[in-house]
Amino acid sequence: MSVADHRKTAVTGVRCAVLTVSDTRKQETDVSGRAIVDLLEGAGHIVAKRQILHDEPKDVREAVLSQVGGIDAVITTGGTGIASRDSTYEAISGLFDKRIDGFGELFRWLSYAEIGSAAMLSRASAGVARGSAIFLLPGSENAVRLAMTKLILPELGHVVRELRR
């Protein structure tokens, strides 16, 4: 079956959780989380949960664990850099049953075209845990929009279709 055929049978109305990891953002200042929600809903997907968490690995891990298996996709924003408080990658990557290495590779390649060599500092990644897709995005609104429009939204239904096989 070709990629085009796969896309024709892609899942619509994917149920998603959006988690913002930040020590400073509140609902009214969470532009990246809002962008994810708006883009998902604009594409016909369902945001079943939206939450803001402090960058505490245990809390982030527990929040993701409470969603996987019961939701199609978890999308996080924030905590993927290399600053001392950035711990989203460590909190979540160990949960992956399978890694989607191409996501991080493509994100950094696309990001490099926009911001240059600073793209290498991103630890954006993706994987699968308990049948749910998980995407770890940077906290920048521009980075979120790039990942959502160029990578996640074009393939989200396809990813979920594959996970349900």
mmCIF file of C-alpha atoms in Angstrom, residues 21-138:
data_model
loop_
_atom_site.group_PDB
_atom_site.id
_atom_site.type_symbol
_atom_site.label_atom_id
_atom_site.label_comp_id
_atom_site.label_asym_id
_atom_site.label_seq_id
_atom_site.Cartn_x
_atom_site.Cartn_y
_atom_site.Cartn_z
ATOM 1 C CA VAL A 21 5.830 22.090 30.552
ATOM 2 C CA SER A 22 6.905 25.420 31.995
ATOM 3 C CA ASP A 23 7.819 26.973 35.312
ATOM 4 C CA THR A 24 6.492 30.373 34.200
ATOM 5 C CA ARG A 25 3.533 29.975 31.855
ATOM 6 C CA LYS A 26 -0.085 30.270 32.891
ATOM 7 C CA GLN A 27 -3.195 29.571 30.813
ATOM 8 C CA GLU A 28 -3.327 33.176 29.590
ATOM 9 C CA THR A 29 0.386 33.295 28.632
ATOM 10 C CA ASP A 30 0.670 29.812 27.134
ATOM 11 C CA VAL A 31 0.865 30.838 23.482
ATOM 12 C CA SER A 32 2.507 27.581 22.399
ATOM 13 C CA GLY A 33 -0.096 25.361 24.045
ATOM 14 C CA ARG A 34 -2.848 27.562 22.597
ATOM 15 C CA ALA A 35 -1.276 27.266 19.121
ATOM 16 C CA ILE A 36 -1.258 23.454 19.369
ATOM 17 C CA VAL A 37 -4.906 23.397 20.473
ATOM 18 C CA ASP A 38 -5.984 25.811 17.723
ATOM 19 C CA LEU A 39 -4.112 23.894 15.017
ATOM 20 C CA LEU A 40 -5.440 20.499 16.166
ATOM 21 C CA GLU A 41 -9.018 21.715 16.365
ATOM 22 C CA GLY A 42 -8.677 23.532 13.038
ATOM 23 C CA ALA A 43 -7.675 20.213 11.472
ATOM 24 C CA GLY A 44 -10.718 18.459 12.952
ATOM 25 C CA HIS A 45 -8.984 16.710 15.833
ATOM 26 C CA ILE A 46 -10.207 16.607 19.435
ATOM 27 C CA VAL A 47 -8.324 18.101 22.376
ATOM 28 C CA ALA A 48 -9.515 15.935 25.246
ATOM 29 C CA LYS A 49 -7.111 17.425 27.793
ATOM 30 C CA ARG A 50 -4.986 20.532 28.156
ATOM 31 C CA GLN A 51 -2.693 20.984 31.131
ATOM 32 C CA ILE A 52 0.190 23.186 32.263
ATOM 33 C CA LEU A 53 2.839 21.528 34.426
ATOM 34 C CA HIS A 54 5.959 22.770 36.154
ATOM 35 C CA ASP A 55 9.176 21.312 34.788
ATOM 36 C CA GLU A 56 9.330 18.562 37.404
ATOM 37 C CA PRO A 57 10.227 15.212 35.800
ATOM 38 C CA LYS A 58 8.086 13.113 38.129
ATOM 39 C CA ASP A 59 4.993 15.262 37.515
ATOM 40 C CA VAL A 60 5.550 15.345 33.751
ATOM 41 C CA ARG A 61 6.043 11.582 33.589
ATOM 42 C CA GLU A 62 2.906 10.947 35.664
ATOM 43 C CA ALA A 63 0.843 13.331 33.522
ATOM 44 C CA VAL A 64 1.892 11.512 30.354
ATOM 45 C CA LEU A 65 1.363 8.085 31.919
ATOM 46 C CA SER A 66 -2.160 9.090 32.918
ATOM 47 C CA GLN A 67 -2.968 9.730 29.228
ATOM 48 C CA VAL A 68 -1.210 6.999 27.240
ATOM 49 C CA GLY A 69 -3.304 4.031 26.295
ATOM 50 C CA GLY A 70 -6.509 6.020 26.679
ATOM 51 C CA ILE A 71 -5.813 8.744 24.142
ATOM 52 C CA ASP A 72 -4.448 8.666 20.585
ATOM 53 C CA ALA A 73 -1.701 11.274 20.933
ATOM 54 C CA VAL A 74 0.028 13.366 23.573
ATOM 55 C CA ILE A 75 1.735 16.555 22.423
ATOM 56 C CA THR A 76 3.986 18.377 24.856
ATOM 57 C CA THR A 77 5.559 21.793 24.513
ATOM 58 C CA GLY A 78 8.507 22.990 26.562
ATOM 59 C CA GLY A 79 11.426 21.511 28.443
ATOM 60 C CA THR A 80 13.220 20.037 25.417
ATOM 61 C CA GLY A 81 16.282 22.288 25.482
ATOM 62 C CA ILE A 82 19.511 21.851 27.423
ATOM 63 C CA ALA A 83 19.010 24.357 30.247
ATOM 64 C CA SER A 84 19.273 22.953 33.761
ATOM 65 C CA ARG A 85 15.464 22.912 34.265
ATOM 66 C CA ASP A 86 14.716 21.333 30.853
ATOM 67 C CA SER A 87 13.771 17.766 31.702
ATOM 68 C CA THR A 88 10.831 16.816 29.478
ATOM 69 C CA TYR A 89 13.005 14.551 27.349
ATOM 70 C CA GLU A 90 14.331 12.666 30.377
ATOM 71 C CA ALA A 91 10.870 12.423 31.936
ATOM 72 C CA ILE A 92 9.191 10.974 28.855
ATOM 73 C CA SER A 93 11.666 9.277 26.510
ATOM 74 C CA GLY A 94 12.057 6.315 28.846
ATOM 75 C CA LEU A 95 8.341 5.586 28.398
ATOM 76 C CA PHE A 96 8.696 4.949 24.657
ATOM 77 C CA ASP A 97 8.023 1.404 23.506
ATOM 78 C CA LYS A 98 9.103 2.567 20.048
ATOM 79 C CA ARG A 99 10.902 5.722 18.972
ATOM 80 C CA ILE A 100 9.942 7.762 15.926
ATOM 81 C CA ASP A 101 13.471 8.981 15.243
ATOM 82 C CA GLY A 102 12.565 10.629 11.950
ATOM 83 C CA PHE A 103 10.420 13.200 13.727
ATOM 84 C CA GLY A 104 13.314 14.749 15.662
ATOM 85 C CA GLU A 105 15.633 14.510 12.683
ATOM 86 C CA LEU A 106 13.168 16.235 10.355
ATOM 87 C CA PHE A 107 12.222 18.840 12.947
ATOM 88 C CA ARG A 108 15.844 19.870 13.466
ATOM 89 C CA TRP A 109 16.413 19.929 9.686
ATOM 90 C CA LEU A 110 13.376 22.190 9.161
ATOM 91 C CA SER A 111 14.341 24.296 12.164
ATOM 92 C CA TYR A 112 17.895 24.684 10.869
ATOM 93 C CA ALA A 113 16.482 26.297 7.727
ATOM 94 C CA GLU A 114 14.783 28.900 9.935
ATOM 95 C CA ILE A 115 17.186 29.511 12.827
ATOM 96 C CA GLY A 116 20.506 28.025 11.772
ATOM 97 C CA SER A 117 22.853 26.012 13.945
ATOM 98 C CA ALA A 118 20.921 26.703 17.170
ATOM 99 C CA ALA A 119 18.539 23.980 15.941
ATOM 100 C CA MET A 120 20.981 21.382 17.248
ATOM 101 C CA LEU A 121 20.104 22.397 20.829
ATOM 102 C CA SER A 122 16.580 21.026 20.467
ATOM 103 C CA ARG A 123 15.793 17.597 21.836
ATOM 104 C CA ALA A 124 12.395 17.475 20.137
ATOM 105 C CA SER A 125 11.457 13.837 19.716
ATOM 106 C CA ALA A 126 8.594 11.423 19.336
ATOM 107 C CA GLY A 127 7.689 7.883 20.153
ATOM 108 C CA VAL A 128 4.949 5.455 21.021
ATOM 109 C CA ALA A 129 3.937 4.338 24.517
ATOM 110 C CA ARG A 130 1.083 1.927 25.229
ATOM 111 C CA GLY A 131 -0.395 2.517 21.796
ATOM 112 C CA SER A 132 -0.366 6.319 21.998
ATOM 113 C CA ALA A 133 1.832 8.611 19.908
ATOM 114 C CA ILE A 134 3.839 11.135 21.929
ATOM 115 C CA PHE A 135 5.439 14.255 20.456
ATOM 116 C CA LEU A 136 7.866 16.409 22.480
ATOM 117 C CA LEU A 137 8.062 19.949 21.097
ATOM 118 C CA PRO A 138 10.093 22.970 22.163
#
